[in-house]
Amino acid sequence: MALAAYLHDLGKFAERAKVFYGDPRVDAHLTLYCPFHSEGRWFSHQHAAHTALAFGEIEAHLPETVQGDVSPFSGRKYAGDSDLGEATDSLVNAAAAHHRPDTFLQWIIATADRVASGFEREEFEQYNHAADKRANGLNHYTSRQLTLFEQIRQNDTQPSDAALVQRYALRILSPRSIFPKAAAQCEPHDDQAAQAEYRALWDRFIAGLAQIPASHRNNWPLWLDHFDSLWLACTHAIPAATAFGVRPEVSLYDHSRAAASLAVALWRWHEATARTGAEAATALRTRSDFDEQKFLLIQGDFFGIQDFIFATGGESRKHAAKLLRGRSFQVSIFTELAALRVLDELGLPPTSQIINAAGKFMIVAPNTEDVCERLQRLRAELDDWFSAHTFGQAGVGLAWTAASCADFLRRKGERNDSTPFSKLMTRLHQQLEIAKHQRLNLCALGGRVFSTADFTLGPCAYNGRLPADRTIDGVASCALSRDQKAIGESLVKLDRILVLRDQSRDALREHRNLRVLETDLFGHVVAFTADADSTGRFGELASSRTLRRCWDFSLPIANDVDGSTPLWNGFARRFISGYVPITGPDDVGPLRERYAGLLGDEPIPEVGDLKTLDMLACEDRQPSDADTGRWQGVASLGVLKGDIDNLGELFRTGLKQPTFAKMAALSRQVNGFFAIYLPWLLAREFRNVYTVFAGGDDFFLIGPWRSVQRLASRLRDEFGAYVAGNPEIHFSAGIATQKPGAPIFSIAELAEDALSAAKQRDGKDAITCFGETVAWRTWPELEAALARLESLRSEMALSTGFVYGLQQFIDMRRDEKNGKAEAAMWRPRLAYRTRRFVVDKRRGLGEDERRLHTTRIVQDIGSTGIETLGPAYRIVLFNHLYQFRDR
């Protein structure tokens, strides 16, 4: 059922690519699947006919879909071998007949299709009789997908179609293809050129199907998870709809995923209530049952992320880089496997998970008594697991809300926050908030909390709140912390994860090139493996269904100059591994002197291993101009934390006529900037910046102090391009600067405080650095002021003492702005101090030259700097001082 609904619009892809151009079967399929309009004697929505044909094109690469047991559909052996698939309830017919449904199963998919798009009945009837043409003269070949970001507004005004000038190019998923471009760059007006783009993408799709291991094909959940990633790669920029004035703003991928999740839940609800006959089909057709709450929207949310990631212990500083990377990755794995546990317990396919990003997921399930009972047990199971393994530091909360088909509909003329769908989203948010405040169900324990804690071996050396269970080489630790170290080590060398049933540990011993984690996660064993060849050797485990998932988390390749390398390698992809700096040959060779005396007793890691945080603190040091044997610049870490401003409000009211598919699309696309583009950018241009976490709407990065500032500015610019230049979508950030050796939790607190300060600015869209908060638009002025100050230092030999003493004038300028009249004396005092400096330090100059030097310094630092930039000029001074300090 998931596959039938997922690929109901497969024909849009195939027809636009002209795969069946001239095929005599097309005419016969038009009469079977497409609405006929007698007034003009033509068939609309001809893609439906192509859906049936396209299934035949890809059949060899699919699990068994037309023969044998394909319940609830009829298999080919029951229907004969007709090319037209005459069995009315075959899988292919159910998928292709969504514009002319007749049977109950066909109406399930047709209903899911319409509900995913939010169509009211009359609106769909108009859409179902419309041609694939748009008011701007483009058609279904030449139209390219709009970006939702360009349309978001926090007030009631909405941009007109003519005002939307950006599109997504029709390219396979890559770090750069997720950025919109000007329409003229990607929207051809020639049908043949447009069809050729589709055909190139279709050929990649067929080739990608062949890359999925054949041994995984008979394991439906495993194969469908792989297929979902391939479909994402190939259809993320294909507009799902182009007819009847519908804006082509939702991708074929997001519409397919939403329809599949709804169709499975709808069918399961009808099966459970024994309403699967002609009467049920009639009710779906007439929408007489659209107010029945057939769906259950299940949300999961990982809480306690920062406490979990930044936990400390006696050995935590020594292994900080590995632990941070391992814990951050563990958060992603916990969330993924909690969602998988829900899917498995409820018997749902991977496509029922509609959202998964930044520690949150959403699953669409049938609203039955059995499902609700199972969810109650699952909630208790997850609570017990996290209580036992993290002692309340972290957990995954579950919340669920019932919904009807009517709840997903949009209504023209209503405010965005008053539509049924918007009200549904509000109820979902409220239920999740309740779950957060009831986490771990501690009140039900009656005062008995964590009675199983056994500190016989003392606390874990890496997380002092957890009890150790083993002592290795004199270090007492717990299994969860040892797994974190193992993950931190594995991520730099391995790039695939195997998720297996918990009975499989013995079977894994015969396989080499595996790194198996100690801790079972919600009934799953997790192992890391390497390349596709190694991964493909687990066919027997796949066939026996012991292998539940196989995820490729490899990063975009660093030598991908323009970010166009496809993100598809034959396996399901998860964007859960951020970039981390690796020790290179230069770091242990010619550049090792930059670390001299700053790493303590710790040796430089071997080539290919993670760089330590102490190493990162030194990476912005540069060779001294005066002495080629010395390095100058402070050794310090920059910690960058940021998140998108007002994202909840943007989701709630920003979109015109929000729908389920739009909501899923927007969530996926927000995540894409930080989870797909950022790792590639770091690998290409900021190779010494370490990802603690990045995904969803926030990010936390550590690196050399000055590189982090440059990265923050670059991210702000790139994010502006990513959201199509929409000034209402922006992020705020905080930067904390700390010497190496500071406890990681204290660094995290400083970064959080800096971000909070940036969020306090009116309108947000700000950054806090060195304790000063400035609007992002001011940052280029600070960089220009820094360049001028560096030029003055070079030309006029400004001393460190002179520059350091300028801070008093910044304080006086602040006091002056606050109404203290005497503080206005800062100008003549600056002029006097500058004059004394020039007289004392530049004795060889004539009076006129000294006057010119004084005037220029006072102008650049005083008028252009302190006068104009105010307290923000402190950022300029600190950057200057940090760059030229010896240590």
mmCIF file of C-alpha atoms in Angstrom, residues 487-708:
data_model
loop_
_atom_site.group_PDB
_atom_site.id
_atom_site.type_symbol
_atom_site.label_atom_id
_atom_site.label_comp_id
_atom_site.label_asym_id
_atom_site.label_seq_id
_atom_site.Cartn_x
_atom_site.Cartn_y
_atom_site.Cartn_z
ATOM 1 C CA ILE A 487 31.381 6.296 17.524
ATOM 2 C CA GLY A 488 33.776 9.246 17.606
ATOM 3 C CA GLU A 489 36.535 6.996 16.289
ATOM 4 C CA SER A 490 34.342 5.222 13.725
ATOM 5 C CA LEU A 491 32.864 8.320 12.120
ATOM 6 C CA VAL A 492 36.178 9.401 10.605
ATOM 7 C CA LYS A 493 36.796 6.026 8.969
ATOM 8 C CA LEU A 494 33.424 4.338 8.433
ATOM 9 C CA ASP A 495 30.339 5.718 6.744
ATOM 10 C CA ARG A 496 27.513 3.191 7.020
ATOM 11 C CA ILE A 497 25.386 1.905 9.874
ATOM 12 C CA LEU A 498 23.726 -1.471 10.162
ATOM 13 C CA VAL A 499 20.688 -1.716 12.427
ATOM 14 C CA LEU A 500 19.872 -5.297 13.360
ATOM 15 C CA ARG A 501 17.540 -7.188 15.633
ATOM 16 C CA ASP A 502 18.894 -7.601 19.144
ATOM 17 C CA GLN A 503 19.281 -11.370 18.731
ATOM 18 C CA SER A 504 21.935 -10.877 16.061
ATOM 19 C CA ARG A 505 25.122 -10.312 18.082
ATOM 20 C CA ASP A 506 26.359 -13.870 17.606
ATOM 21 C CA ALA A 507 25.738 -13.705 13.855
ATOM 22 C CA LEU A 508 27.852 -10.564 13.593
ATOM 23 C CA ARG A 509 30.990 -12.165 14.982
ATOM 24 C CA GLU A 510 31.739 -13.874 11.655
ATOM 25 C CA HIS A 511 31.710 -10.560 9.796
ATOM 26 C CA ARG A 512 34.888 -8.526 9.710
ATOM 27 C CA ASN A 513 35.193 -4.766 9.203
ATOM 28 C CA LEU A 514 32.431 -4.121 11.726
ATOM 29 C CA ARG A 515 32.417 -1.904 14.800
ATOM 30 C CA VAL A 516 29.540 -3.145 16.970
ATOM 31 C CA LEU A 517 28.294 -0.910 19.780
ATOM 32 C CA GLU A 518 27.954 -2.429 23.239
ATOM 33 C CA THR A 519 24.570 -0.980 24.127
ATOM 34 C CA ASP A 520 21.390 -2.343 22.571
ATOM 35 C CA LEU A 521 19.144 0.544 21.584
ATOM 36 C CA PHE A 522 15.434 -0.179 22.056
ATOM 37 C CA GLY A 523 15.836 -3.769 20.874
ATOM 38 C CA HIS A 524 18.353 -2.998 18.125
ATOM 39 C CA VAL A 525 22.039 -3.749 17.699
ATOM 40 C CA VAL A 526 24.000 -1.002 15.936
ATOM 41 C CA ALA A 527 27.184 -1.636 13.969
ATOM 42 C CA PHE A 528 29.394 0.568 11.809
ATOM 43 C CA THR A 529 30.810 -0.652 8.536
ATOM 44 C CA ALA A 530 32.730 0.822 5.622
ATOM 45 C CA ASP A 531 32.095 1.004 1.898
ATOM 46 C CA ALA A 532 29.365 -0.414 -0.309
ATOM 47 C CA ASP A 533 31.305 -3.618 -1.018
ATOM 48 C CA SER A 534 31.619 -4.389 2.668
ATOM 49 C CA THR A 535 27.997 -3.455 3.312
ATOM 50 C CA GLY A 536 26.712 -5.630 0.484
ATOM 51 C CA ARG A 537 28.040 -8.770 2.140
ATOM 52 C CA PHE A 538 25.153 -8.826 4.578
ATOM 53 C CA GLY A 539 22.635 -10.239 2.108
ATOM 54 C CA GLU A 540 21.819 -13.225 4.294
ATOM 55 C CA LEU A 541 21.005 -10.970 7.230
ATOM 56 C CA ALA A 542 18.822 -8.884 4.923
ATOM 57 C CA SER A 543 16.963 -11.889 3.538
ATOM 58 C CA SER A 544 16.273 -13.224 7.029
ATOM 59 C CA ARG A 545 15.044 -9.762 8.063
ATOM 60 C CA THR A 546 17.626 -9.651 10.832
ATOM 61 C CA LEU A 547 18.977 -6.541 9.125
ATOM 62 C CA ARG A 548 16.355 -3.869 9.759
ATOM 63 C CA ARG A 549 18.068 -0.839 8.258
ATOM 64 C CA CYS A 550 21.286 0.050 6.458
ATOM 65 C CA TRP A 551 22.079 3.771 6.433
ATOM 66 C CA ASP A 552 24.675 5.664 4.443
ATOM 67 C CA PHE A 553 25.758 8.742 6.400
ATOM 68 C CA SER A 554 28.821 9.606 4.303
ATOM 69 C CA LEU A 555 29.578 13.285 3.870
ATOM 70 C CA PRO A 556 29.732 15.075 0.522
ATOM 71 C CA ILE A 557 33.215 14.549 -0.886
ATOM 72 C CA ALA A 558 35.656 17.351 -0.089
ATOM 73 C CA ASN A 559 36.989 17.600 -3.662
ATOM 74 C CA ASP A 560 33.489 18.272 -4.990
ATOM 75 C CA VAL A 561 34.401 21.794 -6.074
ATOM 76 C CA ASP A 562 30.932 23.048 -6.986
ATOM 77 C CA GLY A 563 28.840 20.894 -4.660
ATOM 78 C CA SER A 564 27.143 18.985 -7.481
ATOM 79 C CA THR A 565 28.056 15.394 -6.618
ATOM 80 C CA PRO A 566 24.820 13.368 -6.192
ATOM 81 C CA LEU A 567 23.933 12.314 -2.659
ATOM 82 C CA TRP A 568 22.997 8.762 -3.585
ATOM 83 C CA ASN A 569 25.209 5.695 -3.140
ATOM 84 C CA GLY A 570 22.754 2.791 -3.356
ATOM 85 C CA PHE A 571 21.592 2.811 0.265
ATOM 86 C CA ALA A 572 19.167 4.764 2.413
ATOM 87 C CA ARG A 573 20.805 8.039 3.361
ATOM 88 C CA ARG A 574 20.650 9.806 6.696
ATOM 89 C CA PHE A 575 22.033 13.326 7.009
ATOM 90 C CA ILE A 576 23.179 12.866 10.579
ATOM 91 C CA SER A 577 26.959 13.157 10.420
ATOM 92 C CA GLY A 578 28.462 16.631 10.559
ATOM 93 C CA TYR A 579 31.952 17.445 9.355
ATOM 94 C CA VAL A 580 34.854 17.125 11.801
ATOM 95 C CA PRO A 581 38.513 18.146 11.272
ATOM 96 C CA ILE A 582 41.015 15.377 10.648
ATOM 97 C CA THR A 583 44.748 15.481 11.286
ATOM 98 C CA GLY A 584 46.612 15.810 7.978
ATOM 99 C CA PRO A 585 50.247 15.288 6.938
ATOM 100 C CA ASP A 586 51.046 19.011 7.307
ATOM 101 C CA ASP A 587 49.795 19.020 10.884
ATOM 102 C CA VAL A 588 52.412 16.477 11.931
ATOM 103 C CA GLY A 589 55.030 17.975 9.583
ATOM 104 C CA PRO A 590 55.773 21.563 8.572
ATOM 105 C CA LEU A 591 52.898 23.142 10.525
ATOM 106 C CA ARG A 592 53.391 21.326 13.804
ATOM 107 C CA GLU A 593 55.272 24.312 15.268
ATOM 108 C CA ARG A 594 52.016 26.286 15.545
ATOM 109 C CA TYR A 595 51.101 23.873 18.378
ATOM 110 C CA ALA A 596 54.454 24.161 20.185
ATOM 111 C CA GLY A 597 54.009 24.480 23.920
ATOM 112 C CA LEU A 598 50.226 24.633 23.658
ATOM 113 C CA LEU A 599 49.192 20.964 23.706
ATOM 114 C CA GLY A 600 50.601 20.118 27.126
ATOM 115 C CA ASP A 601 51.657 16.488 27.399
ATOM 116 C CA GLU A 602 49.274 15.335 24.675
ATOM 117 C CA PRO A 603 50.862 14.117 21.437
ATOM 118 C CA ILE A 604 49.546 15.217 18.062
ATOM 119 C CA PRO A 605 47.060 12.567 16.828
ATOM 120 C CA GLU A 606 48.066 10.349 13.943
ATOM 121 C CA VAL A 607 47.195 11.315 10.393
ATOM 122 C CA GLY A 608 43.554 10.457 9.734
ATOM 123 C CA ASP A 609 42.459 10.786 13.368
ATOM 124 C CA LEU A 610 40.281 13.521 14.841
ATOM 125 C CA LYS A 611 42.034 16.738 15.703
ATOM 126 C CA THR A 612 41.831 17.623 19.375
ATOM 127 C CA LEU A 613 40.134 20.800 20.546
ATOM 128 C CA ASP A 614 43.518 22.113 21.695
ATOM 129 C CA MET A 615 44.793 21.744 18.145
ATOM 130 C CA LEU A 616 41.802 23.607 16.776
ATOM 131 C CA ALA A 617 42.505 26.488 19.155
ATOM 132 C CA CYS A 618 45.893 26.956 17.468
ATOM 133 C CA GLU A 619 44.822 26.778 13.840
ATOM 134 C CA ASP A 620 44.367 30.529 13.320
ATOM 135 C CA ARG A 621 47.926 31.310 14.440
ATOM 136 C CA GLN A 622 50.128 32.642 11.650
ATOM 137 C CA PRO A 623 53.903 32.898 11.135
ATOM 138 C CA SER A 624 55.285 36.055 12.688
ATOM 139 C CA ASP A 625 56.278 38.812 10.274
ATOM 140 C CA ALA A 626 59.287 39.708 12.357
ATOM 141 C CA ASP A 627 60.589 36.212 13.109
ATOM 142 C CA THR A 628 59.967 33.334 10.712
ATOM 143 C CA GLY A 629 60.592 30.848 13.489
ATOM 144 C CA ARG A 630 57.731 32.133 15.616
ATOM 145 C CA TRP A 631 53.935 32.030 15.370
ATOM 146 C CA GLN A 632 51.679 34.859 16.419
ATOM 147 C CA GLY A 633 48.033 35.033 17.372
ATOM 148 C CA VAL A 634 46.149 33.848 20.399
ATOM 149 C CA ALA A 635 45.419 30.144 20.820
ATOM 150 C CA SER A 636 41.688 30.213 21.450
ATOM 151 C CA LEU A 637 38.506 28.402 20.550
ATOM 152 C CA GLY A 638 35.497 30.050 19.000
ATOM 153 C CA VAL A 639 32.195 28.419 19.881
ATOM 154 C CA LEU A 640 29.312 29.296 17.566
ATOM 155 C CA LYS A 641 25.701 28.606 18.463
ATOM 156 C CA GLY A 642 22.728 29.787 16.442
ATOM 157 C CA ASP A 643 19.174 29.074 15.399
ATOM 158 C CA ILE A 644 16.535 30.414 13.034
ATOM 159 C CA ASP A 645 14.501 33.268 14.497
ATOM 160 C CA ASN A 646 10.762 32.818 15.067
ATOM 161 C CA LEU A 647 10.656 29.498 13.235
ATOM 162 C CA GLY A 648 7.566 28.267 15.061
ATOM 163 C CA GLU A 649 5.636 31.359 14.039
ATOM 164 C CA LEU A 650 6.904 31.056 10.463
ATOM 165 C CA PHE A 651 5.561 27.507 10.302
ATOM 166 C CA ARG A 652 2.286 28.445 11.958
ATOM 167 C CA THR A 653 1.307 31.528 9.964
ATOM 168 C CA GLY A 654 3.930 32.135 7.308
ATOM 169 C CA LEU A 655 2.671 29.886 4.518
ATOM 170 C CA LYS A 656 -0.335 30.697 2.389
ATOM 171 C CA GLN A 657 -2.863 27.838 2.575
ATOM 172 C CA PRO A 658 -0.647 25.391 4.508
ATOM 173 C CA THR A 659 -1.030 21.675 3.772
ATOM 174 C CA PHE A 660 0.403 18.455 5.159
ATOM 175 C CA ALA A 661 2.801 18.086 2.216
ATOM 176 C CA LYS A 662 3.901 21.734 2.484
ATOM 177 C CA MET A 663 4.579 21.359 6.191
ATOM 178 C CA ALA A 664 6.697 18.257 5.581
ATOM 179 C CA ALA A 665 8.505 19.959 2.698
ATOM 180 C CA LEU A 666 9.336 23.046 4.726
ATOM 181 C CA SER A 667 10.654 20.956 7.612
ATOM 182 C CA ARG A 668 12.853 18.939 5.248
ATOM 183 C CA GLN A 669 14.166 22.025 3.485
ATOM 184 C CA VAL A 670 14.986 23.901 6.705
ATOM 185 C CA ASN A 671 16.985 20.881 7.833
ATOM 186 C CA GLY A 672 18.759 20.655 4.473
ATOM 187 C CA PHE A 673 20.776 23.843 4.885
ATOM 188 C CA PHE A 674 22.453 22.733 8.104
ATOM 189 C CA ALA A 675 22.491 18.966 7.492
ATOM 190 C CA ILE A 676 23.425 18.867 3.772
ATOM 191 C CA TYR A 677 25.018 22.142 2.719
ATOM 192 C CA LEU A 678 26.937 23.046 5.898
ATOM 193 C CA PRO A 679 29.046 19.819 6.031
ATOM 194 C CA TRP A 680 30.108 20.363 2.418
ATOM 195 C CA LEU A 681 30.994 24.010 3.087
ATOM 196 C CA LEU A 682 33.094 23.031 6.106
ATOM 197 C CA ALA A 683 34.894 20.291 4.181
ATOM 198 C CA ARG A 684 35.689 22.716 1.366
ATOM 199 C CA GLU A 685 36.509 25.992 3.082
ATOM 200 C CA PHE A 686 36.491 25.685 6.885
ATOM 201 C CA ARG A 687 38.332 22.452 7.477
ATOM 202 C CA ASN A 688 39.238 23.222 11.067
ATOM 203 C CA VAL A 689 35.670 23.767 12.287
ATOM 204 C CA TYR A 690 34.119 20.942 14.273
ATOM 205 C CA THR A 691 30.404 20.120 14.155
ATOM 206 C CA VAL A 692 28.924 19.430 17.568
ATOM 207 C CA PHE A 693 25.443 19.378 16.054
ATOM 208 C CA ALA A 694 23.784 20.958 13.044
ATOM 209 C CA GLY A 695 20.329 20.189 11.720
ATOM 210 C CA GLY A 696 16.741 21.269 11.927
ATOM 211 C CA ASP A 697 16.838 24.966 12.721
ATOM 212 C CA ASP A 698 19.987 25.187 14.859
ATOM 213 C CA PHE A 699 23.714 24.561 14.895
ATOM 214 C CA PHE A 700 26.609 24.361 17.351
ATOM 215 C CA LEU A 701 30.146 24.548 15.976
ATOM 216 C CA ILE A 702 33.630 24.785 17.508
ATOM 217 C CA GLY A 703 36.771 25.939 15.772
ATOM 218 C CA PRO A 704 39.619 28.446 15.756
ATOM 219 C CA TRP A 705 38.261 31.744 17.095
ATOM 220 C CA ARG A 706 38.701 33.863 13.955
ATOM 221 C CA SER A 707 37.678 31.118 11.516
ATOM 222 C CA VAL A 708 34.445 30.725 13.448
#
